[in-house]
Coordinates of N, CA and C in Angstrom, one line a residue:
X16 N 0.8 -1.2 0.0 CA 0.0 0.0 0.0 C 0.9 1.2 0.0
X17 N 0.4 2.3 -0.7 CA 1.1 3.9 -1.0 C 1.2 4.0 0.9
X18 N 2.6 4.5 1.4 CA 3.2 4.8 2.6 C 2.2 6.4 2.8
X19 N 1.9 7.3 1.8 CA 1.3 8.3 1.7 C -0.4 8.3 2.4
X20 N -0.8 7.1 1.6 CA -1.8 7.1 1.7 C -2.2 6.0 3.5
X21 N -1.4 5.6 3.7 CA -1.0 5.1 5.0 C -1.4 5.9 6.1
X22 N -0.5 6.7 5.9 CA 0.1 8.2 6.9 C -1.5 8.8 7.1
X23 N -2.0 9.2 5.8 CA -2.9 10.0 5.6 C -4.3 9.3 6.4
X24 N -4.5 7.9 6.6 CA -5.9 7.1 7.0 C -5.0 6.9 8.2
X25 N -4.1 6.9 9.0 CA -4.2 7.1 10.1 C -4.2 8.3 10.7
X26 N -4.2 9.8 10.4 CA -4.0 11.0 10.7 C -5.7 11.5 10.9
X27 N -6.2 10.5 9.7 CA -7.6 10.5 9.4 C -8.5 9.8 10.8
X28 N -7.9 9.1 11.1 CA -8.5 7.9 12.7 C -8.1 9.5 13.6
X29 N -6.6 9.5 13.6 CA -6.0 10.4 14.9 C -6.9 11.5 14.9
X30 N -6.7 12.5 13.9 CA -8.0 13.7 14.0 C -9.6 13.0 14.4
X31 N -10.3 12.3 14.0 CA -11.2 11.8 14.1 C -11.7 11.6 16.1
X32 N -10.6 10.8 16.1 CA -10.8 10.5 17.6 C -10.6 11.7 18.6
X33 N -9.7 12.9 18.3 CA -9.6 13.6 19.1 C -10.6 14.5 19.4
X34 N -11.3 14.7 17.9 CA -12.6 15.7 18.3 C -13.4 15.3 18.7
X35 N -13.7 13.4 18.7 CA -14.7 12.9 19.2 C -13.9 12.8 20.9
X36 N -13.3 12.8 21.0 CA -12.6 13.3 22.8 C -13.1 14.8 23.5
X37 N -13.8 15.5 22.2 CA -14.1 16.9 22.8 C -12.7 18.0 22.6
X38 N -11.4 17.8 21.9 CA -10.3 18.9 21.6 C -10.8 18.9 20.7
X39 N -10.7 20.8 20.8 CA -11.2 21.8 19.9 C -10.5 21.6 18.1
X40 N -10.8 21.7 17.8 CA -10.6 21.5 16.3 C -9.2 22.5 16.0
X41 N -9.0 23.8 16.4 CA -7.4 24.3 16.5 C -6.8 23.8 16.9
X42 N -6.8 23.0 18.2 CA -6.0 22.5 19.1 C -5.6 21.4 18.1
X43 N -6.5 20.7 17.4 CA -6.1 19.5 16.6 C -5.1 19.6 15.9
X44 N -5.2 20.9 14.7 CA -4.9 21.1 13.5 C -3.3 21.4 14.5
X45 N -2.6 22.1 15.3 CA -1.5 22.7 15.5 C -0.8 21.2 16.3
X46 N -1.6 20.5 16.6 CA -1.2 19.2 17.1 C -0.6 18.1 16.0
X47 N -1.6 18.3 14.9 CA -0.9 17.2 13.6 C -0.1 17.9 12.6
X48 N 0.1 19.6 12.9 CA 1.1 19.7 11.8 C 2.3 19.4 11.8
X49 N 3.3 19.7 11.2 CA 4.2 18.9 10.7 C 4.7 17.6 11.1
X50 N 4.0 16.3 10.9 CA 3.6 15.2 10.9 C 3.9 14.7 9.4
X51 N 4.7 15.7 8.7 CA 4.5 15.1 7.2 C 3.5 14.8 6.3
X52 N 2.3 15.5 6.6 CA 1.4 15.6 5.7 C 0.5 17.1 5.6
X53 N 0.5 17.6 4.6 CA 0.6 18.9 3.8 C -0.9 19.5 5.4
X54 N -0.4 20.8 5.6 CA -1.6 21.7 6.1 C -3.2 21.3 5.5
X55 N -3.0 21.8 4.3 CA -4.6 21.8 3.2 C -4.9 20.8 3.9
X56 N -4.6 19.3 3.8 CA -5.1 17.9 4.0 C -5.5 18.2 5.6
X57 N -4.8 18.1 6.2 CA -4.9 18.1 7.7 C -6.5 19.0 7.8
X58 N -6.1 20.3 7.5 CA -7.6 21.1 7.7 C -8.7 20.6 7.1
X59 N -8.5 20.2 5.3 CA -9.4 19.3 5.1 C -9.9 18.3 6.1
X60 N -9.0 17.5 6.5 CA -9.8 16.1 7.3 C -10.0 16.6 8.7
X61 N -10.2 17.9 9.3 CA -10.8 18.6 10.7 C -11.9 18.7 10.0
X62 N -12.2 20.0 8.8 CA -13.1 20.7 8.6 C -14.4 19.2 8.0
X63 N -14.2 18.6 7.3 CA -14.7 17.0 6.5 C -15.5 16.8 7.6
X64 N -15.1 16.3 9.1 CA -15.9 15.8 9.7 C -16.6 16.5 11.0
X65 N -17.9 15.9 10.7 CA -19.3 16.4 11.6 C -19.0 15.4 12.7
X66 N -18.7 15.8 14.0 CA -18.6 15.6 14.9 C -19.9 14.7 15.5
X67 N -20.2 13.7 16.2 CA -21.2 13.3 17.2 C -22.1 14.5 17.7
X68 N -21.4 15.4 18.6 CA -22.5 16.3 19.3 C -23.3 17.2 17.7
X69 N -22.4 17.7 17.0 CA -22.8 18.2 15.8 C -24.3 18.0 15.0
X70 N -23.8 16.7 14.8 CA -24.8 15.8 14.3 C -25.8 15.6 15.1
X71 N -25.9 15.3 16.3 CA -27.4 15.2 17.6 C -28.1 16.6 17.3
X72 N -26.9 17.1 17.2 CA -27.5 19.0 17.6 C -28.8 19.5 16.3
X73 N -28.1 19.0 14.9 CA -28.5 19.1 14.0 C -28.9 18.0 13.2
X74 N -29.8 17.0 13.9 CA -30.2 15.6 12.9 C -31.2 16.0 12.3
X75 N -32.0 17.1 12.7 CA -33.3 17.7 12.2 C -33.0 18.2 10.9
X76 N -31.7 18.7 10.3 CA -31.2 19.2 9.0 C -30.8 18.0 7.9
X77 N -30.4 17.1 8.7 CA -29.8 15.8 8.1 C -31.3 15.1 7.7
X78 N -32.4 14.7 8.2 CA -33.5 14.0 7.9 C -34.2 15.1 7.3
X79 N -34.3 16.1 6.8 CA -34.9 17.0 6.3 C -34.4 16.8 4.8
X80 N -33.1 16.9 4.6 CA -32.1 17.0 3.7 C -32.2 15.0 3.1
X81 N -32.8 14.2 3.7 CA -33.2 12.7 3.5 C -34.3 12.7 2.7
X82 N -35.7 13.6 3.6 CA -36.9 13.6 3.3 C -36.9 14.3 2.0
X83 N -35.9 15.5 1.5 CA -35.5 16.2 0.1 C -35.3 15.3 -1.3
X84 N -34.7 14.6 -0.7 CA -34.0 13.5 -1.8 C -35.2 12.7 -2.1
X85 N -35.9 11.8 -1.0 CA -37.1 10.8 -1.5 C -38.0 11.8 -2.5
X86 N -38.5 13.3 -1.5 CA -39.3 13.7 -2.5 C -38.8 14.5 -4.0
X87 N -37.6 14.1 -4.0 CA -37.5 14.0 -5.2 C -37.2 13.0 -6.2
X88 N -37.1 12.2 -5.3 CA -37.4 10.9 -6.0 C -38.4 10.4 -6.9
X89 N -39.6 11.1 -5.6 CA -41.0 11.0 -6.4 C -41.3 11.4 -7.5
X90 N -40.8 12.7 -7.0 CA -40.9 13.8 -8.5 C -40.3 13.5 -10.1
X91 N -39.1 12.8 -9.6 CA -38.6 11.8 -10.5 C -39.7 10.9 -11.5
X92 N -40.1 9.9 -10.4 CA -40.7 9.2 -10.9 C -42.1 9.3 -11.6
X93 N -42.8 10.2 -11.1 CA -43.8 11.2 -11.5 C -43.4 11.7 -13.1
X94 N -42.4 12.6 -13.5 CA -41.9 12.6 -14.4 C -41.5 11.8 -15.5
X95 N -41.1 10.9 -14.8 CA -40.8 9.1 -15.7 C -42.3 8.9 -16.2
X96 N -43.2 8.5 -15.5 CA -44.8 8.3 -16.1 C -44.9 9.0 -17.1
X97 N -44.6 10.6 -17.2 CA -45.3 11.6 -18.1 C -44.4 10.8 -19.3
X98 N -43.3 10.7 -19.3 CA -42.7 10.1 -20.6 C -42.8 8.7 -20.9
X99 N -43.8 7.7 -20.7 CA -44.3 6.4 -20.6 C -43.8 6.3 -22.2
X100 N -44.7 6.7 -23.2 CA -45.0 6.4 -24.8 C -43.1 6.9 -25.1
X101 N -42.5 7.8 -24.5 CA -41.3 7.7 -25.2 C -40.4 7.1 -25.1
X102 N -40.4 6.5 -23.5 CA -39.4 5.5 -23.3 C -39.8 4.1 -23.7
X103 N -40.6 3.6 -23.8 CA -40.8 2.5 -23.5 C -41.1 1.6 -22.3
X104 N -41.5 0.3 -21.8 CA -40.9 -0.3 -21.2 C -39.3 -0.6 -20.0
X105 N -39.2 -0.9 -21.4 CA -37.2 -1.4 -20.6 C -36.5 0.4 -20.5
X106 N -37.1 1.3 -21.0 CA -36.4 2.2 -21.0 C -36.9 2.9 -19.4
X107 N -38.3 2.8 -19.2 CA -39.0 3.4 -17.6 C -37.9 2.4 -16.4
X108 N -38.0 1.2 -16.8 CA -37.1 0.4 -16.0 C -35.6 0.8 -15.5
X109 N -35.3 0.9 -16.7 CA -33.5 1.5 -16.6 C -33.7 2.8 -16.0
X110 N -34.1 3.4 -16.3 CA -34.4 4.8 -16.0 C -35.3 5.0 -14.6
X111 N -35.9 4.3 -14.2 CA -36.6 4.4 -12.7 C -35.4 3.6 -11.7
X112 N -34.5 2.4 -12.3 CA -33.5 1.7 -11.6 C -32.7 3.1 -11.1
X113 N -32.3 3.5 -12.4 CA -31.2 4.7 -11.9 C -31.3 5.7 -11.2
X114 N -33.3 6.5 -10.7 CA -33.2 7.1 -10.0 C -33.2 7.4 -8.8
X115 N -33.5 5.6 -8.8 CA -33.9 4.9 -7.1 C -32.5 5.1 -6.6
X116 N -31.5 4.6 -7.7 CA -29.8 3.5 -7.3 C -29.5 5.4 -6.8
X117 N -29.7 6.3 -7.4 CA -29.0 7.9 -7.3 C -29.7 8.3 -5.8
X118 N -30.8 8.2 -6.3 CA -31.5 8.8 -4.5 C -31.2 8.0 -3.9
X119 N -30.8 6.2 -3.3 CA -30.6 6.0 -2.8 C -29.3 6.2 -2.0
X120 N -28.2 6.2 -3.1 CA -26.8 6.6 -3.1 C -26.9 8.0 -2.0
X121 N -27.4 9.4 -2.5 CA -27.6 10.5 -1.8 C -27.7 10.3 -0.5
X122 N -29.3 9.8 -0.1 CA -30.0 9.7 1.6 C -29.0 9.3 2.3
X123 N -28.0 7.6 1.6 CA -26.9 7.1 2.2 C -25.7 8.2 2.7
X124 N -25.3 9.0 2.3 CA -24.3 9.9 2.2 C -24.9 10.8 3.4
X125 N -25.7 11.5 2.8 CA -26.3 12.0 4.0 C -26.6 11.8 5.4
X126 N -27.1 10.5 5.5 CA -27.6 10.0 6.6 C -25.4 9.3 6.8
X127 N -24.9 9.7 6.7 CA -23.5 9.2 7.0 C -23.1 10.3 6.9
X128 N -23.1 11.5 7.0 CA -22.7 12.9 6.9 C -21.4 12.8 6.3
X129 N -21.7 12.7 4.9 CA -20.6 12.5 4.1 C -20.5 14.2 3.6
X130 N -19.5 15.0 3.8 CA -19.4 16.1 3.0 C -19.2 16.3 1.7
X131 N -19.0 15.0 1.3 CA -18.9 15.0 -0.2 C -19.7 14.9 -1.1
X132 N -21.0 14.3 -0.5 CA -22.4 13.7 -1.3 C -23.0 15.2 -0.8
X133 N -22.7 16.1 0.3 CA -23.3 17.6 0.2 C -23.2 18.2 -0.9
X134 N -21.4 18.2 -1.4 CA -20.9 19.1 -2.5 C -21.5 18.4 -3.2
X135 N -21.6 17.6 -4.0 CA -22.0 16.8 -5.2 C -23.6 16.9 -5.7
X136 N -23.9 17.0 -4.3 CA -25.6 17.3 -4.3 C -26.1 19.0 -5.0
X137 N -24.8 20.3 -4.0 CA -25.1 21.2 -4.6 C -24.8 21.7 -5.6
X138 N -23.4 21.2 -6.3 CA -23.0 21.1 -7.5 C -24.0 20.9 -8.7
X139 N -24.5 19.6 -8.4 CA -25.2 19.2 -9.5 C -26.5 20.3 -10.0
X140 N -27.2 20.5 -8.2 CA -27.9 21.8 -8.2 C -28.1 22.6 -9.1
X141 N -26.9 23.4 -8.8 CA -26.7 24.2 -9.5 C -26.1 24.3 -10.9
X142 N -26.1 23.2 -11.3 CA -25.6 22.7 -12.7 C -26.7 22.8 -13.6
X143 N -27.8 22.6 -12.9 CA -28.8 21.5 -13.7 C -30.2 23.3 -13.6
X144 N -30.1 23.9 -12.5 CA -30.8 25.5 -12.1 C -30.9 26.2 -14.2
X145 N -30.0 26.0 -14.9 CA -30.8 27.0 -16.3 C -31.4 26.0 -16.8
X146 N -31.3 25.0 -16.5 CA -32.3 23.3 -17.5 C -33.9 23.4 -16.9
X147 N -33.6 24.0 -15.7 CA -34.7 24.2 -15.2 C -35.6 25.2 -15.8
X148 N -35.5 26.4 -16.0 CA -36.1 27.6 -16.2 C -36.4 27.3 -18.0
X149 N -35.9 26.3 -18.2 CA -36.7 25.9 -20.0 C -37.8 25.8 -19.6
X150 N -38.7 26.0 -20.7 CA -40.4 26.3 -20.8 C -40.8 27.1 -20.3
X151 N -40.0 28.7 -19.4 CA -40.3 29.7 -18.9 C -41.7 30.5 -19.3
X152 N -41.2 30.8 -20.6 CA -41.8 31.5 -21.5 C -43.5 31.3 -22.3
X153 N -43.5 29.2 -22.0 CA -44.8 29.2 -22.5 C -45.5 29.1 -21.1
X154 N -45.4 27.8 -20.4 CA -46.0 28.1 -18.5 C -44.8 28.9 -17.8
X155 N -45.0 30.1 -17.8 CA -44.1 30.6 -16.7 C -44.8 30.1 -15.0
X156 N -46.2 30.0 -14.3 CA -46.0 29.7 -13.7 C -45.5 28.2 -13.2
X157 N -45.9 27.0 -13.8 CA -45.8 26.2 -13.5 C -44.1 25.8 -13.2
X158 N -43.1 26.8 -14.4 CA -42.0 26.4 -14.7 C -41.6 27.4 -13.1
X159 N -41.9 28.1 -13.1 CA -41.6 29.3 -11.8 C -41.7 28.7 -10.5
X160 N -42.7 27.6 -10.4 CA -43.0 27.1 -9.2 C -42.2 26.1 -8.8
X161 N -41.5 25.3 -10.0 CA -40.7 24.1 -9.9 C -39.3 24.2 -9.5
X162 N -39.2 26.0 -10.5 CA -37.7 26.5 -10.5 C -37.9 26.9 -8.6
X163 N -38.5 27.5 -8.0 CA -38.7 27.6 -6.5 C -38.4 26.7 -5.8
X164 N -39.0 25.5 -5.9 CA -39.0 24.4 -5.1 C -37.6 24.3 -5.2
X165 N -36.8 24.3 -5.9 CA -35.3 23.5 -6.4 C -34.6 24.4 -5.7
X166 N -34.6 25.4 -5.9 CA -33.9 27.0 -5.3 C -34.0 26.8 -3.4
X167 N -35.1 26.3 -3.3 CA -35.3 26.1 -1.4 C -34.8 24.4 -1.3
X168 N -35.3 23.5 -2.2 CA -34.4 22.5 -1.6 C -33.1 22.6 -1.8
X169 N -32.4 23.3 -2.6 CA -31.4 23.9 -2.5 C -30.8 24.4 -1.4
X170 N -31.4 25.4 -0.9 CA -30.9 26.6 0.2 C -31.1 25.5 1.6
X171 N -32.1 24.7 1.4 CA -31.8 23.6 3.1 C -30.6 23.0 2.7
X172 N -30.6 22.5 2.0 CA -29.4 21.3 1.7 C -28.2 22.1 2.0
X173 N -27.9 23.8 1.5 CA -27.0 24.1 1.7 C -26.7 24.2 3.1
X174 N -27.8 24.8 3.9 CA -27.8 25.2 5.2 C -27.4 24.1 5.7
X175 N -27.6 22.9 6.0 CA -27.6 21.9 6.8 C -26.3 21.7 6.4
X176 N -25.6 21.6 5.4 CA -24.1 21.3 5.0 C -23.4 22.7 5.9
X177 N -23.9 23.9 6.1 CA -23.1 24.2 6.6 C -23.0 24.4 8.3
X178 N -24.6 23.9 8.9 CA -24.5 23.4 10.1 C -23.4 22.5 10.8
X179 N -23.4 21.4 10.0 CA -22.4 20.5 10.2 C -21.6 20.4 9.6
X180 N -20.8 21.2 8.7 CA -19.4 21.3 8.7 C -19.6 23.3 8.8
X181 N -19.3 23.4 9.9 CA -19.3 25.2 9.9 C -17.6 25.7 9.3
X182 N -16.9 24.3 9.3 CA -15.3 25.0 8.8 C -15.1 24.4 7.2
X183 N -16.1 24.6 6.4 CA -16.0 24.4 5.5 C -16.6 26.1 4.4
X184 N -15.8 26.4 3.5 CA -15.9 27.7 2.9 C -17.0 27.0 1.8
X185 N -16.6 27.3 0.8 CA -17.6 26.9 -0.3 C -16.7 24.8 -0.4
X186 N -15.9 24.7 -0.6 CA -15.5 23.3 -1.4 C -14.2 23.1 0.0
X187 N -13.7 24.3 0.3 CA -12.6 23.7 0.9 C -12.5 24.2 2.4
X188 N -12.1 23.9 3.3 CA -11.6 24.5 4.4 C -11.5 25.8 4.4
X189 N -11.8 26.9 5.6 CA -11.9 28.1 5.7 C -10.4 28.5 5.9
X190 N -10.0 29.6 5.1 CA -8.7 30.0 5.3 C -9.0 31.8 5.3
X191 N -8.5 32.3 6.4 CA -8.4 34.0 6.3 C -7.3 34.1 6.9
X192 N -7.0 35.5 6.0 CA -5.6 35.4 5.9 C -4.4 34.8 6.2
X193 N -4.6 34.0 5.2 CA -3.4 32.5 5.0 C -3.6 31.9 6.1
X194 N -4.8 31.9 6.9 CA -4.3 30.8 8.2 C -6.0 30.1 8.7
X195 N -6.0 28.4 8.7 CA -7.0 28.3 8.6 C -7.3 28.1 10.2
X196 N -9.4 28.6 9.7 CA -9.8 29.2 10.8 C -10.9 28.1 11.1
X197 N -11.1 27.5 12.2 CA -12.1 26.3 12.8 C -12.9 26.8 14.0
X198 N -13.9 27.2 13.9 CA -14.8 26.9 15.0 C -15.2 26.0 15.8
X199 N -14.9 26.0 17.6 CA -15.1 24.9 18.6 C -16.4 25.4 18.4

């Protein structure tokens, strides 16, 4: 196995355990540096994880951000129906398999306070936010209402990502002026 990647999944345990011990997350970061593995990483793997009390404090954002995903699952699948005559059969199948296997994948992430299934969630978001606003012009309401919904499941999902990781900036660890900053 990479000696790198070694270093790095045990630094990963050591940070891990110490915040679950209750030491403050600076205290951590000035404890594992120079240990041979780069600052960035180090603050990454503080800021990455949602602590136990974190999570209790805020499970109401995490099952919210659960209940988000199914109901869009539905909406999904709702959608699948309206396109019955174009897909076909085997095509509703493949296509209902994949949105189950995707929302399932998400809730999982979530309900494991994965920071990475956050970013990927609001990435996509926001990826997908001008796909949405097509058909504007002939139903503006209906397209207005849907573009809404997406915009607020959006803004929980974000919120709750940043309840439980508060030392995370947009993608990376908080850094002002050149020195990164963690909230006990």
């Amino acid at each position: 196995m990479n000696r790198i990647y070694v270093e790095l999944y045990e630094m990963k345990a050591q940070v891990r355990g110490l915040l679950d011990d209750g030491v403050g997350a600076g205290e951590v970061f000035s404890r594992m540096t120079g240990q041979g593995v780069d600052d960035k990483k180090i603050a990454s793997l503080i800021a990455s994880y949602a602590t136990p009390v974190r999570c209790e404090c805020h499970a109401k954002w995490t099952y919210g951000a659960i209940a988000i995903i199914f109901i869009e699952m539905l909406a999904g699948f709702l959608a699948l129906f309206g396109m019955a005559e174009m897909l076909g059969a085997t095509g509703m199948l493949i296509v209902g398999v994949i949105v189950v296997l995707v929302s399932l994948l998400f809730a999982w992430g979530f309900y494991r306070h994965s920071l990475g299934m956050y970013n990927v969630f609001i990435v996509l978001s926001l990826m997908q936010m001008p796909s949405a606003l097509k058909g504007f012009s002939e139903e503006p309401v209906s397209v207005g209402v849907v573009f809404m919904i997406n915009v607020i499941f959006l803004t929980l999902i974000w919120y709750a990502r940043s309840k439980l990781f508060p030392d995370v900036m947009a993608f990376g660890p908080k850094k002002i002026a050149g020195k990164y900053v963690f909230v006990n």
